[in-house]
Coordinates of C-alpha atoms in Angstrom, one line a residue:
Chain A
M90 CA -37.3 100.2 60.6
T91 CA -39.4 103.2 59.8
T92 CA -40.4 103.4 56.1
S93 CA -42.1 106.8 56.0
K94 CA -41.2 108.4 52.7
D95 CA -39.0 111.4 52.7
T96 CA -41.1 114.0 50.8
R97 CA -38.7 116.8 51.0
E98 CA -37.6 118.3 47.8
V99 CA -34.1 117.9 46.4
T100 CA -32.6 120.1 43.7
L101 CA -29.9 118.7 41.5
I102 CA -27.9 121.0 39.3
S103 CA -26.1 119.8 36.2
S104 CA -22.8 120.9 34.9
D105 CA -24.5 123.3 32.5
K106 CA -26.5 124.8 35.4
Q107 CA -29.9 123.3 34.7
E108 CA -31.9 122.5 37.8
F109 CA -33.9 119.4 38.4
K110 CA -36.3 118.9 41.3
L111 CA -37.4 115.6 42.7
S112 CA -38.3 114.1 46.0
A113 CA -35.7 113.0 48.5
E114 CA -37.2 109.6 48.5
A115 CA -36.6 109.2 44.8
V116 CA -33.0 110.4 45.2
K117 CA -32.3 107.7 47.7
L118 CA -31.8 105.3 44.9
A119 CA -28.7 107.2 43.9
R120 CA -26.5 106.2 46.7
M121 CA -23.7 108.7 46.1
V122 CA -26.1 111.6 46.0
A123 CA -28.1 110.3 48.9
S124 CA -25.0 110.0 51.1
S125 CA -23.8 113.5 50.1
L126 CA -27.1 114.8 51.3
N127 CA -27.2 112.7 54.4
L128 CA -30.5 111.1 53.3
I129 CA -29.5 107.6 54.3
Q130 CA -28.3 106.5 57.7
E131 CA -25.2 104.5 57.1
D132 CA -25.1 103.2 60.7
D133 CA -28.1 102.8 62.9
D134 CA -27.1 104.3 66.2
G135 CA -30.6 104.8 67.3
D136 CA -30.5 108.5 67.0
E137 CA -33.3 110.4 65.4
D138 CA -32.8 111.1 61.7
D139 CA -31.1 114.4 61.3
T140 CA -34.0 115.7 59.3
A141 CA -33.2 119.2 58.3
A142 CA -36.2 121.0 57.1
E143 CA -34.6 122.0 53.9
L144 CA -32.0 120.3 51.8
D145 CA -29.3 122.3 50.0
P146 CA -29.2 121.9 46.2
L147 CA -26.5 119.6 45.0
E148 CA -24.2 120.4 42.1
L149 CA -23.2 117.5 39.9
S150 CA -20.5 119.1 37.9
R151 CA -19.8 115.9 35.9
V152 CA -23.3 115.4 34.6
E153 CA -24.7 117.4 31.7
G154 CA -28.3 118.6 31.7
S155 CA -29.5 116.3 29.0
V156 CA -28.1 113.4 30.8
L157 CA -29.3 114.4 34.2
A158 CA -32.7 114.8 32.8
K159 CA -32.8 111.1 31.8
V160 CA -31.4 110.1 35.2
V161 CA -34.1 112.1 37.0
E162 CA -36.7 110.6 34.8
Y163 CA -35.6 107.2 35.8
L164 CA -35.4 108.0 39.5
S165 CA -38.9 109.5 39.6
H166 CA -40.4 106.6 37.8
Y167 CA -38.7 104.1 39.9
L168 CA -40.5 105.4 42.9
E169 CA -43.8 104.6 41.3
E170 CA -42.8 101.4 39.7
P171 CA -39.6 99.8 40.9
M172 CA -37.6 98.0 38.3
K173 CA -37.2 94.2 38.7
E174 CA -33.7 93.0 39.2
I175 CA -31.8 91.7 36.2
P176 CA -30.6 88.2 36.8
Q177 CA -27.2 86.9 36.0
P178 CA -27.0 85.2 33.7
L179 CA -29.9 86.6 31.8
G180 CA -33.2 84.6 32.0
G181 CA -34.2 85.2 28.4
T182 CA -33.0 85.5 24.9
T183 CA -34.5 88.9 23.9
F184 CA -34.3 92.2 25.7
N185 CA -38.1 92.0 26.4
E186 CA -37.8 88.6 28.0
V187 CA -35.2 89.8 30.4
M188 CA -36.8 93.2 31.1
T189 CA -40.5 92.7 31.0
Q190 CA -41.5 96.1 32.3
E191 CA -42.7 98.2 29.4
W192 CA -41.7 101.5 30.7
Y193 CA -38.1 100.4 31.2
Q194 CA -38.0 98.8 27.8
T195 CA -39.0 102.1 26.2
Y196 CA -36.7 104.1 28.4
A197 CA -33.7 101.9 27.7
Y198 CA -34.1 102.1 23.9
G199 CA -35.4 105.6 23.8
M200 CA -32.0 107.2 23.6
S201 CA -29.1 107.3 21.2
D202 CA -26.0 105.3 21.8
E203 CA -24.1 108.3 22.9
L204 CA -26.7 109.4 25.4
L205 CA -26.9 105.8 26.6
F206 CA -23.2 105.8 27.3
Q207 CA -23.4 109.1 29.1
V208 CA -26.3 107.8 31.2
L209 CA -24.3 104.7 32.0
T210 CA -21.4 106.8 33.1
A211 CA -23.6 109.0 35.2
A212 CA -25.3 106.1 36.8
N213 CA -22.0 104.6 37.7
Y214 CA -20.8 107.9 39.2
M215 CA -24.0 108.6 41.0
E216 CA -24.2 104.9 42.1
I217 CA -27.6 104.0 40.8
Q218 CA -27.3 100.3 40.5
P219 CA -30.6 99.4 38.7
L220 CA -30.0 102.1 36.1
L221 CA -26.5 100.9 35.6
D222 CA -27.8 97.4 35.1
L223 CA -30.4 98.5 32.6
A224 CA -27.9 100.5 30.6
C225 CA -25.5 97.6 30.6
L226 CA -28.3 95.3 29.5
R227 CA -29.0 97.3 26.4
V228 CA -25.3 97.3 25.5
T229 CA -25.2 93.6 26.0
F230 CA -28.0 93.1 23.5
Q231 CA -26.3 95.3 21.0
L232 CA -23.1 93.2 21.3
Q233 CA -24.6 89.7 21.9
G234 CA -24.5 87.4 19.0
K235 CA -22.2 89.6 17.0
S236 CA -19.0 88.3 15.5
A237 CA -15.7 89.7 16.6
E238 CA -15.6 91.6 13.4
E239 CA -18.9 93.2 14.0
I240 CA -18.0 94.0 17.6
R241 CA -14.9 95.7 16.5
A242 CA -16.9 97.8 14.1
I243 CA -19.4 98.8 16.8
L244 CA -16.7 99.6 19.3
N245 CA -14.4 101.1 16.7
L246 CA -11.5 99.0 17.8
P247 CA -8.4 98.4 15.7
K248 CA -8.0 95.0 14.2
L249 CA -5.7 92.3 15.5
T250 CA -3.1 91.1 13.1
P251 CA -4.0 87.9 11.3
E252 CA -1.6 86.0 13.4
E253 CA -3.1 87.5 16.6
E254 CA -6.5 86.7 15.5
A255 CA -5.7 83.2 14.5
R256 CA -4.0 82.6 17.8
A257 CA -7.0 84.0 19.7
R258 CA -9.4 81.9 17.8
E259 CA -7.3 78.8 18.3
E260 CA -7.2 79.3 22.1
H261 CA -11.0 79.1 22.3
R262 CA -11.6 76.5 19.7
W263 CA -12.8 74.2 22.4
V264 CA -16.0 76.2 22.8
F265 CA -17.1 75.4 19.3
E266 CA -15.9 71.8 19.2
E267 CA -18.7 69.3 18.8
T268 CA -18.9 66.0 20.7
S269 CA -16.5 63.6 19.1
Chain B
M1482 CA 3.5 96.5 26.5
T1483 CA 2.5 99.5 28.7
D1484 CA -0.9 101.0 28.3
I1485 CA -1.3 104.7 28.5
P1486 CA -4.5 106.2 29.9
R1487 CA -6.1 108.4 27.3
T1488 CA -8.9 110.9 27.6
R1489 CA -11.6 111.5 25.2
R1490 CA -10.9 114.8 23.6
G1491 CA -12.7 117.7 25.1
K1492 CA -14.3 115.8 27.9
K1493 CA -13.1 114.8 31.2
I1494 CA -13.4 111.3 32.4
E1495 CA -13.5 110.3 36.0
A1496 CA -10.5 108.1 36.5
A1497 CA -11.0 107.2 40.1
S1498 CA -9.4 103.9 39.5
S1499 CA -6.4 103.9 37.1
V1500 CA -7.9 102.7 33.9
T1501 CA -5.6 101.4 31.2
W1502 CA -6.4 100.4 27.7
S1503 CA -4.5 99.9 24.6
N1504 CA -5.1 100.6 21.0
L1505 CA -7.7 103.3 21.3
S1506 CA -8.2 104.7 17.9
D1507 CA -7.3 108.3 17.9
D1508 CA -9.7 109.3 15.2
D1509 CA -11.7 112.3 16.2
D1510 CA -14.9 110.8 14.6
D1511 CA -17.0 111.4 17.7
D1512 CA -19.1 113.8 15.8
N1513 CA -20.0 111.2 13.3
N1514 CA -21.3 108.9 16.0
N1515 CA -24.8 110.3 16.1
N1516 CA -26.2 108.1 13.4
N1517 CA -28.0 104.8 13.9
D1518 CA -25.3 102.2 13.9
S1519 CA -23.0 104.4 15.9
T1520 CA -20.1 103.3 17.8
L1521 CA -20.3 102.8 21.5
A1522 CA -17.6 104.4 23.5
L1523 CA -17.1 101.2 25.4
P1524 CA -13.3 101.5 25.6
Q1525 CA -13.8 104.4 27.8
L1526 CA -15.5 102.4 30.5
P1527 CA -13.7 101.4 33.6
E1528 CA -13.1 97.8 34.1
E1529 CA -16.0 97.1 36.5
L1530 CA -18.5 98.4 34.1
F1531 CA -17.0 96.4 31.3
F1532 CA -17.4 93.3 33.5
R1533 CA -21.0 94.1 34.2
I1534 CA -21.7 94.0 30.5
S1535 CA -19.6 91.1 29.7
S1536 CA -21.2 89.1 32.6
F1537 CA -24.5 89.2 30.7
L1538 CA -23.0 87.7 27.6
D1539 CA -23.2 84.0 26.6
V1540 CA -20.1 81.9 26.1
I1541 CA -19.7 82.4 22.4
S1542 CA -20.2 86.1 22.5
L1543 CA -17.8 86.4 25.4
V1544 CA -15.2 84.5 23.5
D1545 CA -15.8 86.6 20.4
M1546 CA -15.4 89.7 22.6
G1547 CA -12.1 88.4 23.7
T1548 CA -10.8 88.1 20.2
T1549 CA -11.4 91.7 19.3
N1550 CA -8.3 93.3 20.6
R1551 CA -5.5 92.7 23.1
Y1552 CA -7.0 94.7 26.0
Y1553 CA -10.3 92.8 25.8
H1554 CA -8.5 89.6 25.2
A1555 CA -7.0 89.9 28.7
L1556 CA -10.1 91.2 30.3
C1557 CA -12.3 88.5 28.9
Q1558 CA -10.2 85.7 30.3
S1559 CA -10.6 86.7 33.9
N1560 CA -13.2 85.4 36.2
P1561 CA -15.2 88.6 36.7
A1562 CA -15.8 88.8 32.9
G1563 CA -18.5 86.3 33.6
W1564 CA -16.9 82.9 33.6
T1565 CA -17.8 82.0 37.1
N1566 CA -21.5 82.6 36.5
L1567 CA -21.3 80.8 33.2
C1568 CA -19.8 77.8 34.9
L1569 CA -22.4 77.7 37.6
H1570 CA -25.3 78.4 35.3
L1571 CA -24.3 75.6 32.9
W1572 CA -23.4 73.1 35.5
R1573 CA -26.7 73.5 37.3
T1574 CA -28.3 71.9 34.2
K1575 CA -25.9 69.0 34.1
I1576 CA -26.1 65.7 35.9
H1577 CA -22.3 65.1 36.4
V1578 CA -19.6 67.7 36.4
A1579 CA -15.9 66.6 36.7
P1580 CA -14.7 67.2 40.2
E1581 CA -11.4 68.6 38.9
A1582 CA -13.4 71.3 37.0
R1583 CA -15.3 72.2 40.2
A1584 CA -12.1 72.5 42.0
L1585 CA -10.7 75.0 39.5
I1586 CA -13.6 77.4 39.5
Q1587 CA -12.3 79.8 42.1
E1588 CA -8.9 80.0 40.6
N1589 CA -9.6 80.1 37.0
A1590 CA -13.2 79.9 35.9
L1591 CA -12.5 79.9 32.2
E1592 CA -10.3 76.9 32.6
A1593 CA -12.8 75.2 34.8
Y1594 CA -15.5 75.7 32.1
R1595 CA -13.1 74.3 29.5
V1596 CA -12.1 71.3 31.6
A1597 CA -15.7 70.5 32.4
C1598 CA -16.8 70.6 28.8
A1599 CA -13.8 68.6 27.6
D1600 CA -14.5 65.9 30.2
A1601 CA -18.1 65.7 29.2
T1602 CA -17.3 65.4 25.5
Q1603 CA -14.2 63.2 25.7
R1604 CA -15.0 60.8 28.6
S1605 CA -17.8 58.4 27.9
Y1606 CA -17.2 56.0 30.7
V1607 CA -18.2 56.3 34.3
T1608 CA -16.0 56.6 37.4
K1609 CA -16.7 54.4 40.3
H1610 CA -17.5 57.5 42.3
E1611 CA -20.1 58.5 39.7
F1612 CA -21.5 55.0 39.4
C1613 CA -22.0 54.0 43.0
Y1614 CA -24.2 55.3 45.8
N1615 CA -23.3 55.8 49.4
P1616 CA -26.2 55.0 51.7
D1617 CA -24.7 56.9 54.6
T1618 CA -24.1 60.2 52.9
H1619 CA -26.8 59.8 50.2
Q1620 CA -24.1 60.8 47.7
G1621 CA -23.9 59.2 44.3
T1622 CA -26.1 58.2 41.4
V1623 CA -29.6 56.9 41.5
W1624 CA -30.1 55.0 38.3
S1625 CA -33.4 54.7 36.5
F1626 CA -34.1 51.4 34.7
R1627 CA -36.4 50.2 32.0
F1628 CA -36.5 47.3 29.7
K1629 CA -36.3 47.8 25.9
E1630 CA -39.0 46.5 23.7
S1631 CA -36.6 43.9 22.5
A1632 CA -36.7 42.2 25.9
G1633 CA -40.1 40.9 25.1
A1634 CA -43.5 41.1 26.6
D1635 CA -42.7 38.9 29.5
W1636 CA -40.5 41.6 30.9
T1637 CA -42.1 44.8 29.5
S1638 CA -45.5 43.8 30.8
V1639 CA -44.3 44.0 34.4
D1640 CA -42.1 47.1 33.8
P1641 CA -43.8 50.2 35.3
W1642 CA -42.4 52.4 32.6
Y1643 CA -44.6 50.6 30.0
R1644 CA -47.6 51.6 32.0
G1645 CA -46.7 55.2 32.0
L1646 CA -45.3 55.2 35.5
P1647 CA -41.9 56.3 36.6
C1648 CA -39.0 53.9 36.1
R1649 CA -37.7 51.5 38.6
Q1650 CA -34.7 53.0 40.4
M1651 CA -31.6 51.3 41.5
V1652 CA -28.4 52.2 43.3
F1653 CA -25.2 50.3 43.3
L1654 CA -23.0 50.0 46.4
E1655 CA -19.3 49.9 46.4
S1656 CA -19.5 46.4 47.8
G1657 CA -20.8 45.2 44.5
K1658 CA -24.4 44.9 45.5
G1659 CA -27.4 46.5 43.8
M1660 CA -30.3 47.9 45.8
Q1661 CA -33.7 49.1 45.0
Y1662 CA -34.2 52.8 45.6
V1663 CA -37.7 53.8 46.7
N1664 CA -38.8 57.3 47.0
D1665 CA -42.5 57.3 47.7
N1666 CA -42.9 60.2 50.1
N1667 CA -46.2 58.9 51.3
N1668 CA -45.4 57.7 54.7
D1669 CA -43.7 59.3 57.7
E1670 CA -40.8 56.9 57.3
E1671 CA -37.6 58.2 56.1
S1672 CA -37.8 58.5 52.4
P1673 CA -35.9 57.6 50.2
R1674 CA -35.3 54.0 51.3
L1675 CA -33.0 51.3 50.0
L1676 CA -34.5 47.9 49.8
D1677 CA -33.1 44.5 48.8
P1678 CA -34.4 43.8 45.3
P1679 CA -36.7 40.8 44.8
V1680 CA -33.8 38.8 43.5
P1681 CA -30.1 39.6 44.4
I1682 CA -28.3 41.8 42.0
A1683 CA -24.5 42.1 41.8
W1684 CA -22.5 44.4 39.7
R1685 CA -18.9 44.8 38.5
F1686 CA -17.0 46.6 35.8
L1687 CA -15.3 44.8 32.9
T1688 CA -13.3 46.0 29.9
R1689 CA -13.8 43.5 27.1
P1690 CA -17.2 41.8 26.7
M1691 CA -17.5 39.4 23.9
D1692 CA -19.4 41.4 21.4
L1693 CA -18.0 44.9 22.0
P1694 CA -14.6 46.5 21.7
Q1695 CA -12.1 47.0 24.5
R1696 CA -12.7 50.2 26.4
P1697 CA -11.5 51.7 29.7
L1698 CA -12.7 50.5 33.0
G1699 CA -16.1 52.1 33.6
S1700 CA -17.3 51.5 30.1
Y1701 CA -19.0 48.2 30.7
V1702 CA -21.0 46.9 33.6
R1703 CA -21.8 43.2 34.2
F1704 CA -24.9 42.5 36.2
T1705 CA -25.5 39.2 37.8
V1706 CA -29.2 38.7 38.5
A1707 CA -30.4 35.8 40.6
G1708 CA -27.1 34.2 40.1
R1709 CA -27.1 34.5 36.3
D1710 CA -25.0 37.0 34.3
V1711 CA -27.1 39.2 32.0
P1712 CA -25.8 40.7 28.8
T1713 CA -23.3 43.5 29.4
Y1714 CA -24.4 47.0 29.7
S1715 CA -22.4 49.5 27.7
V1716 CA -21.9 53.0 29.1
R1717 CA -21.9 56.3 27.2
R1718 CA -23.0 59.9 27.7
S1719 CA -26.7 60.6 27.4
P1720 CA -27.7 61.7 23.9
N1721 CA -29.6 64.6 25.3
G1722 CA -26.5 66.5 26.3
N1723 CA -27.1 66.7 30.0
W1724 CA -23.7 65.1 30.7
G1725 CA -25.5 62.2 32.4
F1726 CA -24.7 58.6 31.5
V1727 CA -26.8 55.9 30.0
M1728 CA -25.9 52.2 30.0
E1729 CA -27.5 50.0 27.5
S1730 CA -27.7 46.3 26.8
C1731 CA -29.7 44.5 24.1
W1732 CA -32.6 44.3 26.5
G1733 CA -32.3 47.0 29.1
L1734 CA -31.5 50.6 29.6
Y1735 CA -30.3 52.5 32.6
A1736 CA -29.8 56.3 33.0
S1737 CA -28.1 58.2 35.7
Y1738 CA -31.1 60.6 35.8
P1739 CA -34.8 60.2 35.7
L1740 CA -35.8 58.7 32.3
P1741 CA -38.6 60.5 30.4
P1742 CA -41.9 58.7 30.9
R1743 CA -43.4 56.7 28.2
R1744 CA -46.3 58.9 27.4
K1745 CA -45.7 61.6 24.9
K1746 CA -44.0 64.1 27.1
I1747 CA -40.9 66.0 26.5
L1748 CA -38.2 67.2 28.9
R1749 CA -38.5 70.9 28.9
R1750 CA -36.2 73.2 30.8
A1751 CA -38.5 75.7 32.5
G1752 CA -36.4 78.0 34.6
E1753 CA -33.7 76.2 36.4
E1754 CA -35.3 72.7 36.9
P1755 CA -36.1 70.3 34.1
T1756 CA -39.9 69.6 34.1
W1757 CA -42.1 67.3 32.3
I1758 CA -44.8 68.7 30.1
H1759 CA -47.1 67.1 27.6
A1760 CA -46.0 67.4 24.1
D1761 CA -49.1 69.1 23.1
E1762 CA -48.7 71.6 25.8
E1763 CA -45.4 72.8 24.4
E1764 CA -45.5 76.5 23.8
S1765 CA -44.7 77.5 20.3
T1766 CA -42.1 80.1 20.6
A1767 CA -43.3 83.1 18.7
H1768 CA -40.5 84.3 16.6
S1769 CA -40.4 87.8 15.4
S1770 CA -38.9 88.1 12.0
H1771 CA -38.0 91.7 12.4
D1772 CA -34.7 92.7 13.7
H1773 CA -36.5 95.1 16.0
W1774 CA -34.5 95.5 19.2
R1775 CA -37.4 94.3 21.2
N1776 CA -37.4 90.9 19.7
K1777 CA -33.8 90.5 18.8
R1778 CA -32.9 87.0 19.9
I1779 CA -29.5 86.6 21.3
R1780 CA -27.6 83.5 20.5
T1781 CA -27.9 81.0 23.3
I1782 CA -29.5 78.1 21.6
G1783 CA -27.1 76.1 19.4
H1784 CA -24.4 76.3 21.9
P1785 CA -22.6 73.0 21.6
H1786 CA -23.0 72.3 25.3
A1787 CA -26.6 73.1 25.8
T1788 CA -28.9 70.3 26.9
L1789 CA -31.5 69.4 24.3
S1790 CA -35.0 70.4 25.0
H1791 CA -36.4 67.0 24.1
D1792 CA -35.0 63.6 25.3
P1793 CA -34.2 61.1 22.6
L1794 CA -34.7 58.3 25.1
Q1795 CA -38.5 58.5 25.2
D1796 CA -38.6 55.4 23.0
D1797 CA -36.1 52.9 21.7
S1798 CA -35.4 54.5 18.3
Q1799 CA -32.2 56.1 19.4
L1800 CA -30.7 53.2 21.2
L1801 CA -27.6 51.5 19.8
I1802 CA -27.0 48.1 21.3
T1803 CA -29.2 45.7 19.4
N1804 CA -29.6 42.0 19.6
E1805 CA -27.5 41.7 16.5
I1806 CA -24.6 43.4 18.1
Q1807 CA -24.8 41.6 21.4
W1808 CA -25.8 38.3 19.8
R1809 CA -23.3 36.0 21.5
E1810 CA -24.2 37.1 25.0
A1811 CA -27.9 37.1 24.2
F1812 CA -27.6 33.7 22.8
L1813 CA -25.7 32.2 25.8
Y1814 CA -28.2 33.8 28.2
N1815 CA -31.1 32.3 26.3
V1816 CA -29.6 28.8 26.3
G1817 CA -29.2 29.0 30.1
A1818 CA -25.6 30.0 30.7
R1819 CA -25.0 31.3 34.2
V1820 CA -21.7 33.0 33.3
L1821 CA -21.0 35.1 30.3
P1822 CA -17.4 34.9 29.3
E1823 CA -15.3 38.0 28.6
G1824 CA -12.0 38.9 27.1
D1825 CA -10.5 38.4 23.7
Q1826 CA -10.1 34.7 24.0
A1827 CA -13.8 34.3 24.8
I1828 CA -14.8 35.1 21.2
D1829 CA -12.6 32.4 19.8
D1830 CA -13.8 29.9 22.3
F1831 CA -17.4 30.8 21.6
D1832 CA -17.0 30.5 17.8
R1833 CA -15.2 27.1 18.3
A1834 CA -17.9 25.8 20.6
W1835 CA -20.9 27.2 18.8
G1836 CA -19.5 27.6 15.3
G1837 CA -22.1 28.1 12.7
V1838 CA -24.7 29.5 15.0

């Protein structure tokens, strides 16, 4: 398998018409984008890569500029320092223990909740699995260890009726039961 | 109750899969969400993303998540919410897992988890399948054995455990025979091997030894060593929470997993496998007192089904069956009896025969 890096330049255009340039190699991580641009061969039929000299710019009408900027930031860095896979279940009890790479720690927490959610959605749409995992990981740590009441507050969910809540708690009482 | 897809006001969502959710609050407070403890727009997420997040959660958090509202309640019961992984991850650390739980995991992992935990907490006797060893398939339990201090120096002086070495190991065949289990790995011969013990050992279950209450079959084991019954071994789950079994008499102790060595070592779970480290090598976990996101600990310790990080069986202090409890059997053995009687009648007979002892 040839592993020569694709150094051609790709231009991504956000919904608000901002342009972002990065290398084709970096873009390969975003499978949806990569396949739209024919950067990855889905089937290996032995033909030479259809390497066009230039790649057309790609419009991502669903992704805003501020969000796409964060995504591009991730993709570019990933090329230099790939992110380690996040295990399931998590191998640690703090975010830092699970994600030990400092750049990604800072990246994950360097944005507001709202931007995080937008990045998460964009990563899902663009099919960037590692970024999706990282975003989900941060959400996990914001939820983990919270009571149902706190989770409801964070997620702005309406309450259950007292009966519903009692029934739900009763169903799972076994989790909390000590050894007899 | 039908769920109606809703869109976040002013922005389009991609609804490639039909997403349904209930009880979305209709308040238009999105603009207020830019402060620190803002709300996450999780309800907007399609199912597979919800599952990705929930699959990172520990059991208690996942359960709490499921009590927040009706939609999550349904989602959080399903296998992809993380129950399959939770089962596998927990069970990997356990010595015995009920077969009926394992059988359930594909169909309903939440139920499988529950069944396994219930079995581990409620059943404290061993099944024949768990107790025995099959030499052809190498399936079954390899028991570790050591004497207790109370057995006396005659026995402890020749017990390898007292010299800091690994315990003797035994297996018990369905035929009623006990065999030594040797796993030395130092020759080309097939290791592990089963050897006849220096003196013959036979085993059987009983339900009512003289000094202990009636319990189901699999709670008590009678060993006959060199033709003489020895005081009954009483079965229970290991106090360290690993779902293994220990069996204990006034003089001896068996465990269905490797017993911690005598030197001051503790059983530490490093990664997936339990490993032995010296007590003084134990890392002190540096706690950060701030709530800073980097050091925020998530709640996984304190889960009722976690295995303890240290093993209470390193010495005899946590053991239960004393000479005082098993006094009749100990007495009879010491006066040379070959058979130790059992059953309710046996106590009356003993008291009549030895009354005033």
